[in-house]
């Protein structure tokens, strides 16, 4: 099937003439085999796509379990603090804050190299399984810490290894799901984050109240042993359950893999592949030259700083004046609410294909919670405020899909953009580790700081929206292209589009536009 020279109907980008019969040079070419997909009826396409999504959703749901453990292993130090970790290790408040923040230094350093690597390997499931095994071992070792130096070293290494998971998972999801589907799937993934905030409190309550002195170990040490062992078990299964790429993943039929490739090509008008002409660092170079990245980095960092209360959530719940077990138990319901609200917000964002309002709305909810916490010490009011604060995470989830949709091609650029923006935003967690040292009047000054950070986030989101609206106008007028097209990728696009069913009821080709 010949692809005629001219403007691509989806991306608005000039593409060269390409014959589908030409040979491929790219390492992610469609595996068409002997399957006659052109003869596929529209009803058959729908059936295959439903089967594909059903299998994919089931397998990608394992990311939720991994994220729960990822966050548990990172944040269980907060629950351990309530049962003597700080006293046993003789840590000052500043040293404890350093133990929290040093994790993010390792987290920042490893994210970009890891995502560059995972974008180039054929079996990302094995990579995720391997790094999870390593961080499970490191997490278990936290229970053996004897002082400040040991705890700092362990936390740094934990962050360094855990860095591979989140940007890697987001990249894998973006290789399978279209822009109309991605926000909801990201929300399901981040429910692992939100559930872990609730689950860690429940696990912490059980372990810390029943394991103290067992085999001569303090309860907070058992917390690390138990959660680390759970991580190791889940890591082994990850190698067999997680999907790889739409070109080679096991457990899917040949038809399903071909439809998966076609879906991603239809989404933006080009195959989701890197050109063979691209070098290892080309994706990084493209990101560094794109100033949208810097806008998103600064905005997302302000957002992360505003959300830094999550690491101190049991402590903030403790301002209600209850004992440690009731405090941990009451920490759970706000995150259950946040999970439900995030799913609804993400579903509506996908349905409307809108980002800005679905980010700023939850931020405004969080701002109301911050103001309540600053304005009163009433227990009931402050507990309601915790629900509103937790709900502000819903916009955070939509922001991640905004990143993916703003850098759709090539995948090497998307991989680095996701990692760079997420890595830089961790500086917000580093700063947040010290923001919550201001304990006076129920952390009123701390709440004032995160309120200001949410204000910066709203302004940043508005600027990003204006930039993307302006770029959409230029795309419509043909004044610029969204990305550079290489001959071999155009060749692959032609081959994939040649697999379309004749007469199938496909989406209208409306031209690529950034989602705002």
Short mmCIF file of C-alpha atoms in Angstrom, two decimals:
data_model
loop_
_atom_site.label_atom_id
_atom_site.label_comp_id
_atom_site.label_asym_id
_atom_site.label_seq_id
_atom_site.Cartn_x
_atom_site.Cartn_y
_atom_site.Cartn_z
CA UNK A 1 0.00 0.00 0.00
CA UNK A 2 1.59 3.27 -1.04
CA UNK A 3 1.60 6.21 1.31
CA UNK A 4 1.42 9.34 -0.80
CA UNK A 5 3.56 12.38 -0.21
CA UNK A 6 1.78 15.16 1.64
CA UNK A 7 0.51 16.19 5.00
CA UNK A 8 -0.35 13.38 7.39
CA UNK A 9 -4.01 13.56 8.26
CA UNK A 10 -3.49 13.04 11.97
CA UNK A 11 -0.26 14.74 12.91
CA UNK A 12 -0.29 17.62 10.48
CA UNK A 13 3.32 16.78 9.57
CA UNK A 14 4.82 16.45 6.14
CA UNK A 15 5.83 12.85 5.44
CA UNK A 16 7.78 11.43 2.55
CA UNK A 17 6.45 8.93 0.05
CA UNK A 18 6.84 5.47 1.50
CA UNK A 19 6.02 2.07 0.12
CA UNK A 20 4.74 -0.48 2.59
CA UNK A 21 6.73 -3.19 0.87
CA UNK A 22 10.04 -1.52 1.71
CA UNK A 23 12.29 -3.22 4.21
CA UNK A 24 12.45 -2.11 7.83
CA UNK A 25 15.45 -0.82 9.65
CA UNK A 26 13.76 -0.12 12.97
CA UNK A 27 13.89 -2.62 15.77
CA UNK A 28 10.19 -2.28 16.65
CA UNK A 29 8.69 -3.11 13.28
CA UNK A 30 5.22 -4.68 13.23
CA UNK A 31 5.27 -8.44 13.30
CA UNK A 32 2.68 -8.98 10.62
CA UNK A 33 3.49 -12.59 9.93
CA UNK A 34 1.07 -14.26 7.53
CA UNK A 35 -2.06 -12.75 9.08
CA UNK A 36 -4.38 -11.11 6.57
CA UNK A 37 -5.54 -8.24 8.75
CA UNK A 38 -6.76 -6.26 5.75
CA UNK A 39 -9.56 -8.79 5.41
CA UNK A 40 -10.69 -8.17 8.99
CA UNK A 41 -14.31 -7.02 9.32
CA UNK A 42 -15.13 -4.00 11.54
CA UNK A 43 -16.96 -6.27 14.00
CA UNK A 44 -13.88 -8.49 14.19
CA UNK A 45 -11.68 -5.47 14.88
CA UNK A 46 -13.94 -4.46 17.75
CA UNK A 47 -13.92 -7.98 19.19
CA UNK A 48 -10.13 -8.23 19.03
CA UNK A 49 -9.67 -4.78 20.58
CA UNK A 50 -11.97 -5.65 23.47
CA UNK A 51 -10.03 -8.86 24.07
CA UNK A 52 -6.74 -6.94 23.91
CA UNK A 53 -7.85 -4.33 26.44
CA UNK A 54 -9.30 -6.96 28.76
CA UNK A 55 -6.00 -8.85 28.88
CA UNK A 56 -3.94 -5.66 29.04
CA UNK A 57 -5.96 -4.15 31.89
CA UNK A 58 -5.67 -7.38 33.87
CA UNK A 59 -1.91 -7.58 33.45
CA UNK A 60 -1.26 -3.87 33.97
CA UNK A 61 -3.29 -3.98 37.18
CA UNK A 62 -0.22 -5.69 38.66
CA UNK A 63 1.45 -2.29 38.48
CA UNK A 64 -0.96 -1.21 41.22
CA UNK A 65 0.31 -3.91 43.57
CA UNK A 66 3.90 -2.97 42.77
CA UNK A 67 3.18 0.71 43.38
CA UNK A 68 1.58 -0.06 46.73
CA UNK A 69 4.77 -1.81 47.80
CA UNK A 70 6.95 0.86 46.20
CA UNK A 71 5.27 3.49 48.31
CA UNK A 72 5.08 1.35 51.43
CA UNK A 73 8.81 0.66 51.32
CA UNK A 74 9.49 4.35 50.82
CA UNK A 75 7.10 5.84 53.38
CA UNK A 76 6.83 3.24 56.16
CA UNK A 77 9.46 5.26 58.01
CA UNK A 78 6.67 7.68 58.97
CA UNK A 79 4.71 4.97 60.79
CA UNK A 80 7.92 3.56 62.31
CA UNK A 81 8.68 6.99 63.74
CA UNK A 82 5.53 6.82 65.85
CA UNK A 83 6.80 3.67 67.58
CA UNK A 84 10.31 4.61 68.50
CA UNK A 85 12.50 4.66 65.36
CA UNK A 86 13.66 8.21 65.94
CA UNK A 87 14.40 7.62 69.61
CA UNK A 88 16.12 4.24 69.11
CA UNK A 89 18.43 5.61 66.42
CA UNK A 90 18.94 8.84 68.40
CA UNK A 91 17.92 11.05 65.48
CA UNK A 92 17.24 14.76 65.87
CA UNK A 93 14.32 16.24 63.94
CA UNK A 94 16.74 17.59 61.34
CA UNK A 95 18.46 14.20 60.98
CA UNK A 96 15.10 12.49 60.58
CA UNK A 97 14.16 15.01 57.87
CA UNK A 98 17.49 14.27 56.18
CA UNK A 99 16.68 10.54 56.19
CA UNK A 100 13.46 11.42 54.38
CA UNK A 101 14.99 13.80 51.87
CA UNK A 102 18.11 11.76 50.97
CA UNK A 103 15.89 9.11 49.38
CA UNK A 104 14.78 11.65 46.79
CA UNK A 105 18.37 12.50 45.88
CA UNK A 106 18.93 8.91 44.75
CA UNK A 107 15.48 8.93 43.18
CA UNK A 108 16.33 12.00 41.11
CA UNK A 109 19.72 10.75 39.92
CA UNK A 110 18.51 7.44 38.49
CA UNK A 111 15.23 8.26 36.77
CA UNK A 112 16.48 9.61 33.45
CA UNK A 113 19.16 6.92 32.82
CA UNK A 114 16.68 4.22 33.80
CA UNK A 115 13.95 5.42 31.44
CA UNK A 116 16.41 5.85 28.59
CA UNK A 117 17.41 2.23 29.15
CA UNK A 118 13.91 0.83 29.51
CA UNK A 119 12.85 2.53 26.26
CA UNK A 120 15.53 0.60 24.36
CA UNK A 121 15.10 -2.92 25.75
CA UNK A 122 12.65 -5.53 24.41
CA UNK A 123 11.67 -7.02 27.81
CA UNK A 124 10.91 -4.21 30.29
CA UNK A 125 9.02 -6.70 32.50
CA UNK A 126 12.31 -8.41 33.42
CA UNK A 127 13.92 -5.07 34.21
CA UNK A 128 11.07 -4.01 36.52
CA UNK A 129 11.21 -7.40 38.25
CA UNK A 130 14.97 -7.15 38.77
CA UNK A 131 14.98 -3.64 40.25
CA UNK A 132 12.04 -4.53 42.48
CA UNK A 133 13.97 -7.49 43.89
CA UNK A 134 16.89 -5.20 44.72
CA UNK A 135 14.77 -2.55 46.42
CA UNK A 136 12.97 -5.27 48.40
CA UNK A 137 16.31 -6.40 49.78
CA UNK A 138 17.33 -2.83 50.61
CA UNK A 139 13.99 -2.15 52.30
CA UNK A 140 14.44 -5.23 54.48
CA UNK A 141 17.88 -3.97 55.51
CA UNK A 142 16.27 -0.80 56.89
CA UNK A 143 15.22 -2.89 59.89
CA UNK A 144 18.91 -3.46 60.68
CA UNK A 145 19.88 0.21 60.83
CA UNK A 146 21.82 1.18 63.95
CA UNK A 147 22.20 4.92 63.60
CA UNK A 148 21.98 8.02 61.45
CA UNK A 149 24.78 7.05 59.02
CA UNK A 150 23.37 3.62 58.27
CA UNK A 151 19.85 4.93 57.81
CA UNK A 152 21.00 7.67 55.42
CA UNK A 153 22.95 5.17 53.29
CA UNK A 154 20.02 2.74 53.12
CA UNK A 155 17.52 5.44 52.24
CA UNK A 156 19.75 6.82 49.48
CA UNK A 157 20.16 3.38 47.89
CA UNK A 158 16.45 2.68 48.22
CA UNK A 159 15.57 5.84 46.32
CA UNK A 160 18.24 5.13 43.69
CA UNK A 161 16.76 1.72 42.87
CA UNK A 162 13.06 2.59 43.31
CA UNK A 163 13.51 5.38 40.75
CA UNK A 164 13.17 2.88 37.91
CA UNK A 165 9.57 1.95 38.66
CA UNK A 166 7.23 4.92 38.28
CA UNK A 167 8.60 6.56 35.10
CA UNK A 168 9.11 3.08 33.65
CA UNK A 169 5.52 2.06 34.39
CA UNK A 170 4.19 5.33 32.93
CA UNK A 171 6.25 4.78 29.78
CA UNK A 172 5.01 1.21 29.35
CA UNK A 173 1.39 2.32 29.77
CA UNK A 174 1.90 5.09 27.19
CA UNK A 175 3.11 2.47 24.68
CA UNK A 176 -0.18 0.51 24.94
CA UNK A 177 -2.96 3.00 25.69
CA UNK A 178 -4.22 5.85 23.52
CA UNK A 179 -4.56 9.41 24.76
CA UNK A 180 -8.29 8.84 25.27
CA UNK A 181 -7.54 5.92 27.61
CA UNK A 182 -4.33 6.88 29.37
CA UNK A 183 -5.52 9.18 32.16
CA UNK A 184 -7.91 6.59 33.57
CA UNK A 185 -5.19 3.90 33.47
CA UNK A 186 -2.74 6.27 35.14
CA UNK A 187 -5.36 6.88 37.81
CA UNK A 188 -5.71 3.15 38.40
CA UNK A 189 -1.93 2.95 38.73
CA UNK A 190 -1.82 5.86 41.16
CA UNK A 191 -4.53 4.25 43.23
CA UNK A 192 -1.61 2.07 44.31
CA UNK A 193 -0.03 5.23 45.66
CA UNK A 194 -3.20 6.38 47.38
CA UNK A 195 -4.15 2.95 48.70
CA UNK A 196 -0.65 2.55 50.10
CA UNK A 197 -1.16 5.68 52.17
CA UNK A 198 -4.22 4.01 53.69
CA UNK A 199 -2.80 0.49 53.72
CA UNK A 200 0.47 1.54 55.33
CA UNK A 201 -1.48 2.97 58.23
CA UNK A 202 -3.43 -0.27 58.71
CA UNK A 203 -0.35 -2.48 58.40
CA UNK A 204 1.56 -0.14 60.66
CA UNK A 205 -1.18 -0.29 63.28
CA UNK A 206 -1.15 -4.11 63.24
CA UNK A 207 2.60 -4.59 63.30
CA UNK A 208 3.45 -1.77 65.69
CA UNK A 209 0.86 -2.80 68.24
CA UNK A 210 1.55 -6.56 68.22
CA UNK A 211 5.16 -7.23 67.24
CA UNK A 212 7.15 -5.22 69.76
CA UNK A 213 9.77 -7.46 71.40
CA UNK A 214 9.14 -10.50 69.16
CA UNK A 215 12.47 -12.37 68.80
CA UNK A 216 14.10 -9.45 70.58
CA UNK A 217 13.34 -6.87 67.88
CA UNK A 218 11.45 -3.63 68.21
CA UNK A 219 8.10 -3.42 66.38
CA UNK A 220 9.29 -0.76 63.94
CA UNK A 221 12.08 -3.09 62.77
CA UNK A 222 9.51 -5.82 62.10
CA UNK A 223 7.61 -3.36 59.94
CA UNK A 224 10.55 -3.17 57.53
CA UNK A 225 11.18 -6.94 57.62
CA UNK A 226 7.58 -7.83 56.78
CA UNK A 227 7.03 -5.25 54.06
CA UNK A 228 10.43 -5.99 52.48
CA UNK A 229 9.62 -9.71 52.29
CA UNK A 230 6.29 -8.95 50.60
CA UNK A 231 8.12 -6.87 47.98
CA UNK A 232 10.49 -9.74 47.18
CA UNK A 233 7.60 -12.15 46.62
CA UNK A 234 5.74 -9.77 44.29
CA UNK A 235 8.97 -9.02 42.38
CA UNK A 236 9.35 -12.63 41.25
CA UNK A 237 5.81 -12.77 39.82
CA UNK A 238 6.26 -9.45 38.01
CA UNK A 239 8.55 -11.05 35.43
CA UNK A 240 5.73 -13.36 34.33
CA UNK A 241 2.72 -11.03 34.61
CA UNK A 242 3.72 -7.59 33.31
CA UNK A 243 3.41 -6.91 29.56
CA UNK A 244 6.38 -5.92 27.42
CA UNK A 245 5.81 -4.12 24.10
CA UNK A 246 2.97 -4.22 21.53
CA UNK A 247 5.43 -5.85 19.14
CA UNK A 248 6.61 -8.79 21.25
CA UNK A 249 4.60 -9.22 24.44
CA UNK A 250 3.74 -12.78 25.42
CA UNK A 251 0.19 -13.80 26.26
CA UNK A 252 -1.46 -11.94 23.38
CA UNK A 253 -2.54 -13.36 20.02
CA UNK A 254 -0.89 -12.14 16.84
CA UNK A 255 -4.11 -10.32 15.91
CA UNK A 256 -4.18 -8.53 19.26
CA UNK A 257 -0.59 -7.34 18.93
CA UNK A 258 -1.27 -6.02 15.42
CA UNK A 259 -4.37 -4.17 16.59
CA UNK A 260 -2.34 -2.77 19.52
CA UNK A 261 0.20 -1.32 17.07
CA UNK A 262 -2.55 0.06 14.84
CA UNK A 263 -4.31 1.76 17.76
CA UNK A 264 -1.19 3.68 18.72
CA UNK A 265 -0.57 4.73 15.12
CA UNK A 266 -4.15 5.94 14.71
CA UNK A 267 -3.90 7.93 17.94
CA UNK A 268 -1.44 10.54 16.65
CA UNK A 269 -0.79 9.52 13.05
CA UNK A 270 2.63 7.90 13.43
CA UNK A 271 3.96 4.56 14.64
CA UNK A 272 5.17 4.64 18.23
CA UNK A 273 8.78 3.88 17.33
CA UNK A 274 12.17 5.53 17.41
CA UNK A 275 14.09 5.91 14.19
CA UNK A 276 17.14 3.73 13.63
CA UNK A 277 18.94 6.99 12.85
CA UNK A 278 18.54 8.16 16.45
CA UNK A 279 21.41 7.77 18.88
CA UNK A 280 21.27 6.82 22.54
CA UNK A 281 21.15 10.43 23.72
CA UNK A 282 18.94 11.92 21.00
CA UNK A 283 15.82 11.70 23.16
CA UNK A 284 17.62 13.58 25.95
CA UNK A 285 18.83 16.24 23.52
CA UNK A 286 15.31 16.75 22.15
CA UNK A 287 13.93 17.19 25.66
CA UNK A 288 16.61 19.68 26.67
CA UNK A 289 15.76 21.81 23.62
CA UNK A 290 12.00 21.83 24.29
CA UNK A 291 11.12 24.65 26.66
CA UNK A 292 7.70 23.13 27.47
CA UNK A 293 9.67 20.65 29.57
CA UNK A 294 11.00 23.40 31.82
CA UNK A 295 7.54 24.89 32.34
CA UNK A 296 6.23 21.50 33.37
CA UNK A 297 9.25 20.81 35.57
CA UNK A 298 8.78 23.99 37.60
CA UNK A 299 4.99 23.63 37.81
CA UNK A 300 5.14 19.97 38.80
CA UNK A 301 7.79 20.69 41.44
CA UNK A 302 5.55 23.31 43.03
CA UNK A 303 2.68 20.78 42.94
CA UNK A 304 4.86 18.11 44.57
CA UNK A 305 5.91 20.52 47.31
CA UNK A 306 2.26 21.28 47.97
CA UNK A 307 1.55 17.55 48.25
CA UNK A 308 4.47 16.92 50.63
CA UNK A 309 1.99 16.53 53.49
CA UNK A 310 1.50 12.89 52.46
CA UNK A 311 4.84 11.82 54.01
CA UNK A 312 3.72 13.38 57.29
CA UNK A 313 0.09 12.30 57.13
CA UNK A 314 0.13 10.15 60.30
CA UNK A 315 1.80 13.05 62.10
CA UNK A 316 -0.82 15.51 60.84
CA UNK A 317 -3.57 13.13 61.84
CA UNK A 318 -1.85 13.02 65.23
CA UNK A 319 -2.74 16.71 65.72
CA UNK A 320 -6.25 15.43 66.50
CA UNK A 321 -4.80 14.42 69.86
CA UNK A 322 -5.40 10.64 69.70
CA UNK A 323 -3.11 7.74 70.57
CA UNK A 324 -0.90 6.18 67.92
CA UNK A 325 -3.14 3.25 66.86
CA UNK A 326 -6.31 5.38 66.43
CA UNK A 327 -4.14 7.95 64.67
CA UNK A 328 -2.93 5.36 62.13
CA UNK A 329 -6.43 4.00 61.62
CA UNK A 330 -7.91 7.45 61.03
CA UNK A 331 -5.17 8.14 58.47
CA UNK A 332 -6.68 5.57 56.09
CA UNK A 333 -10.18 6.90 55.13
CA UNK A 334 -8.96 10.17 53.52
CA UNK A 335 -6.84 8.17 51.06
CA UNK A 336 -9.71 5.84 50.21
CA UNK A 337 -11.75 8.93 49.38
CA UNK A 338 -8.83 10.30 47.31
CA UNK A 339 -8.64 7.06 45.32
CA UNK A 340 -12.35 7.10 44.43
CA UNK A 341 -12.32 10.80 43.57
CA UNK A 342 -9.18 10.39 41.43
CA UNK A 343 -10.79 7.63 39.35
CA UNK A 344 -13.88 9.76 38.71
CA UNK A 345 -11.77 12.81 37.84
CA UNK A 346 -9.54 10.81 35.47
CA UNK A 347 -12.51 9.14 33.77
CA UNK A 348 -14.10 12.54 33.15
CA UNK A 349 -10.80 13.98 31.89
CA UNK A 350 -10.49 11.16 29.35
CA UNK A 351 -14.09 11.54 28.28
CA UNK A 352 -13.78 15.30 27.73
CA UNK A 353 -10.15 15.15 26.55
CA UNK A 354 -9.41 18.08 28.85
CA UNK A 355 -6.52 18.51 31.29
CA UNK A 356 -6.33 22.00 32.82
CA UNK A 357 -9.66 22.01 34.63
CA UNK A 358 -9.18 18.47 35.90
CA UNK A 359 -5.87 19.49 37.47
CA UNK A 360 -6.83 22.88 38.90
CA UNK A 361 -10.17 21.67 40.31
CA UNK A 362 -8.63 19.17 42.76
CA UNK A 363 -5.95 21.73 43.65
CA UNK A 364 -8.69 24.16 44.71
CA UNK A 365 -10.18 21.39 46.85
CA UNK A 366 -6.81 20.98 48.55
CA UNK A 367 -6.52 24.73 49.08
CA UNK A 368 -9.81 24.70 50.97
CA UNK A 369 -8.41 21.93 53.17
CA UNK A 370 -5.24 23.92 53.84
CA UNK A 371 -7.20 27.03 54.79
CA UNK A 372 -9.39 25.04 57.21
CA UNK A 373 -6.29 23.55 58.86
CA UNK A 374 -4.78 27.02 59.26
CA UNK A 375 -7.98 28.60 60.51
CA UNK A 376 -9.02 26.23 63.29
CA UNK A 377 -7.82 23.62 65.77
CA UNK A 378 -11.28 22.02 65.92
CA UNK A 379 -10.81 18.26 65.57
CA UNK A 380 -13.78 17.55 63.32
CA UNK A 381 -12.97 20.42 60.98
CA UNK A 382 -9.32 19.41 60.74
CA UNK A 383 -10.24 15.82 59.96
CA UNK A 384 -12.56 16.94 57.15
CA UNK A 385 -9.68 19.09 55.90
CA UNK A 386 -7.49 15.98 55.65
CA UNK A 387 -10.01 14.48 53.20
CA UNK A 388 -9.89 17.61 51.04
CA UNK A 389 -6.10 17.67 51.12
CA UNK A 390 -5.86 14.02 50.07
CA UNK A 391 -8.33 14.70 47.24
CA UNK A 392 -5.92 17.19 45.70
CA UNK A 393 -3.93 14.18 44.44
CA UNK A 394 -6.54 13.71 41.70
CA UNK A 395 -5.07 16.56 39.67
CA UNK A 396 -1.55 15.23 40.16
CA UNK A 397 -2.56 12.05 38.32
CA UNK A 398 -4.01 13.97 35.39
CA UNK A 399 -0.79 15.99 35.15
CA UNK A 400 1.17 12.81 34.38
CA UNK A 401 -1.03 12.04 31.39
CA UNK A 402 -0.67 15.68 30.33
CA UNK A 403 3.08 15.11 30.15
CA UNK A 404 2.67 11.99 27.99
CA UNK A 405 0.22 13.66 25.60
CA UNK A 406 2.40 16.76 25.27
CA UNK A 407 5.42 14.74 24.07
CA UNK A 408 3.77 11.97 22.02
CA UNK A 409 6.57 11.17 19.55
CA UNK A 410 9.22 9.89 19.36
CA UNK A 411 9.04 7.52 22.36
CA UNK A 412 12.68 8.26 23.24
CA UNK A 413 11.72 11.88 23.87
CA UNK A 414 8.59 10.89 25.78
CA UNK A 415 10.62 8.54 27.97
CA UNK A 416 13.11 11.24 28.94
CA UNK A 417 10.42 13.91 29.37
CA UNK A 418 8.46 11.72 31.80
CA UNK A 419 11.61 10.90 33.77
CA UNK A 420 13.09 14.41 33.77
CA UNK A 421 9.89 16.15 34.86
CA UNK A 422 9.18 13.53 37.51
CA UNK A 423 12.79 13.52 38.72
CA UNK A 424 13.02 17.30 39.01
CA UNK A 425 9.70 17.39 40.83
CA UNK A 426 11.21 15.28 43.60
CA UNK A 427 13.03 18.40 44.73
CA UNK A 428 9.59 19.32 46.02
CA UNK A 429 9.68 16.27 48.27
CA UNK A 430 13.17 17.21 49.44
CA UNK A 431 11.97 20.70 50.37
CA UNK A 432 8.77 19.26 51.80
CA UNK A 433 10.79 17.16 54.24
CA UNK A 434 11.75 20.40 55.98
CA UNK A 435 8.52 22.34 55.45
CA UNK A 436 6.77 20.25 58.07
CA UNK A 437 9.27 21.04 60.84
CA UNK A 438 7.14 24.10 61.69
CA UNK A 439 4.85 22.52 64.30
CA UNK A 440 3.42 25.63 65.95
CA UNK A 441 -0.36 26.06 66.02
CA UNK A 442 -1.08 22.77 64.29
CA UNK A 443 1.51 23.30 61.53
CA UNK A 444 -0.07 26.61 60.50
CA UNK A 445 3.14 27.98 58.92
CA UNK A 446 3.70 24.72 57.05
CA UNK A 447 0.18 24.89 55.65
CA UNK A 448 0.88 28.48 54.58
CA UNK A 449 3.89 27.35 52.56
CA UNK A 450 2.07 24.54 50.73
CA UNK A 451 -0.85 26.91 50.06
CA UNK A 452 1.59 29.22 48.27
CA UNK A 453 2.99 26.27 46.30
CA UNK A 454 -0.49 25.29 45.12
CA UNK A 455 -0.98 28.89 43.99
CA UNK A 456 2.22 28.69 41.93
CA UNK A 457 0.99 25.40 40.46
CA UNK A 458 -2.28 26.94 39.27
CA UNK A 459 -0.42 29.79 37.57
CA UNK A 460 2.03 27.34 35.97
CA UNK A 461 -0.78 25.17 34.62
CA UNK A 462 -2.45 28.21 33.10
CA UNK A 463 0.80 29.20 31.35
CA UNK A 464 1.27 25.64 30.01
CA UNK A 465 -2.29 25.66 28.71
CA UNK A 466 -1.73 28.95 26.89
CA UNK A 467 1.47 27.64 25.32
CA UNK A 468 -0.25 24.49 24.06
CA UNK A 469 -3.24 26.45 22.74
CA UNK A 470 -0.82 28.66 20.80
CA UNK A 471 0.98 25.62 19.38
CA UNK A 472 -2.34 24.09 18.34
CA UNK A 473 -3.14 27.26 16.39
CA UNK A 474 0.21 27.02 14.61
CA UNK A 475 -0.40 23.34 13.82
CA UNK A 476 -3.79 24.20 12.36
CA UNK A 477 -2.22 26.87 10.15
CA UNK A 478 0.62 24.57 9.12
CA UNK A 479 3.22 26.94 10.56
CA UNK A 480 5.04 24.24 12.51
CA UNK A 481 5.10 20.48 13.02
CA UNK A 482 4.72 18.62 16.29
CA UNK A 483 7.79 16.42 15.72
CA UNK A 484 10.34 15.52 13.07
CA UNK A 485 9.47 12.50 10.94
CA UNK A 486 12.17 10.03 9.85
CA UNK A 487 11.88 7.93 6.70
CA UNK A 488 12.09 4.57 8.47
CA UNK A 489 9.38 5.50 10.98
CA UNK A 490 7.19 6.82 8.17
CA UNK A 491 7.77 3.49 6.44
CA UNK A 492 6.63 1.63 9.53
CA UNK A 493 3.61 3.92 9.87
CA UNK A 494 2.61 3.09 6.32
CA UNK A 495 2.93 -0.64 6.99
CA UNK A 496 0.83 -0.42 10.17
CA UNK A 497 -1.84 1.75 8.54
CA UNK A 498 -1.95 -0.77 5.69
CA UNK A 499 -3.36 -3.22 8.24
CA UNK A 500 -6.58 -1.25 8.57
CA UNK A 501 -9.78 -3.12 7.74
CA UNK A 502 -11.25 -2.00 4.48
CA UNK A 503 -14.47 -0.16 5.21
CA UNK A 504 -13.88 -0.24 8.97
CA UNK A 505 -15.55 2.47 11.03
CA UNK A 506 -12.37 4.14 12.24
CA UNK A 507 -12.02 7.47 14.01
CA UNK A 508 -12.08 10.50 11.72
CA UNK A 509 -8.60 11.77 10.94
CA UNK A 510 -8.88 15.21 12.54
CA UNK A 511 -5.21 16.24 12.77
CA UNK A 512 -2.94 15.97 15.78
CA UNK A 513 -3.56 18.55 18.50
CA UNK A 514 -2.15 18.89 21.99
CA UNK A 515 -4.64 18.25 24.78
CA UNK A 516 -5.31 21.25 26.97
#
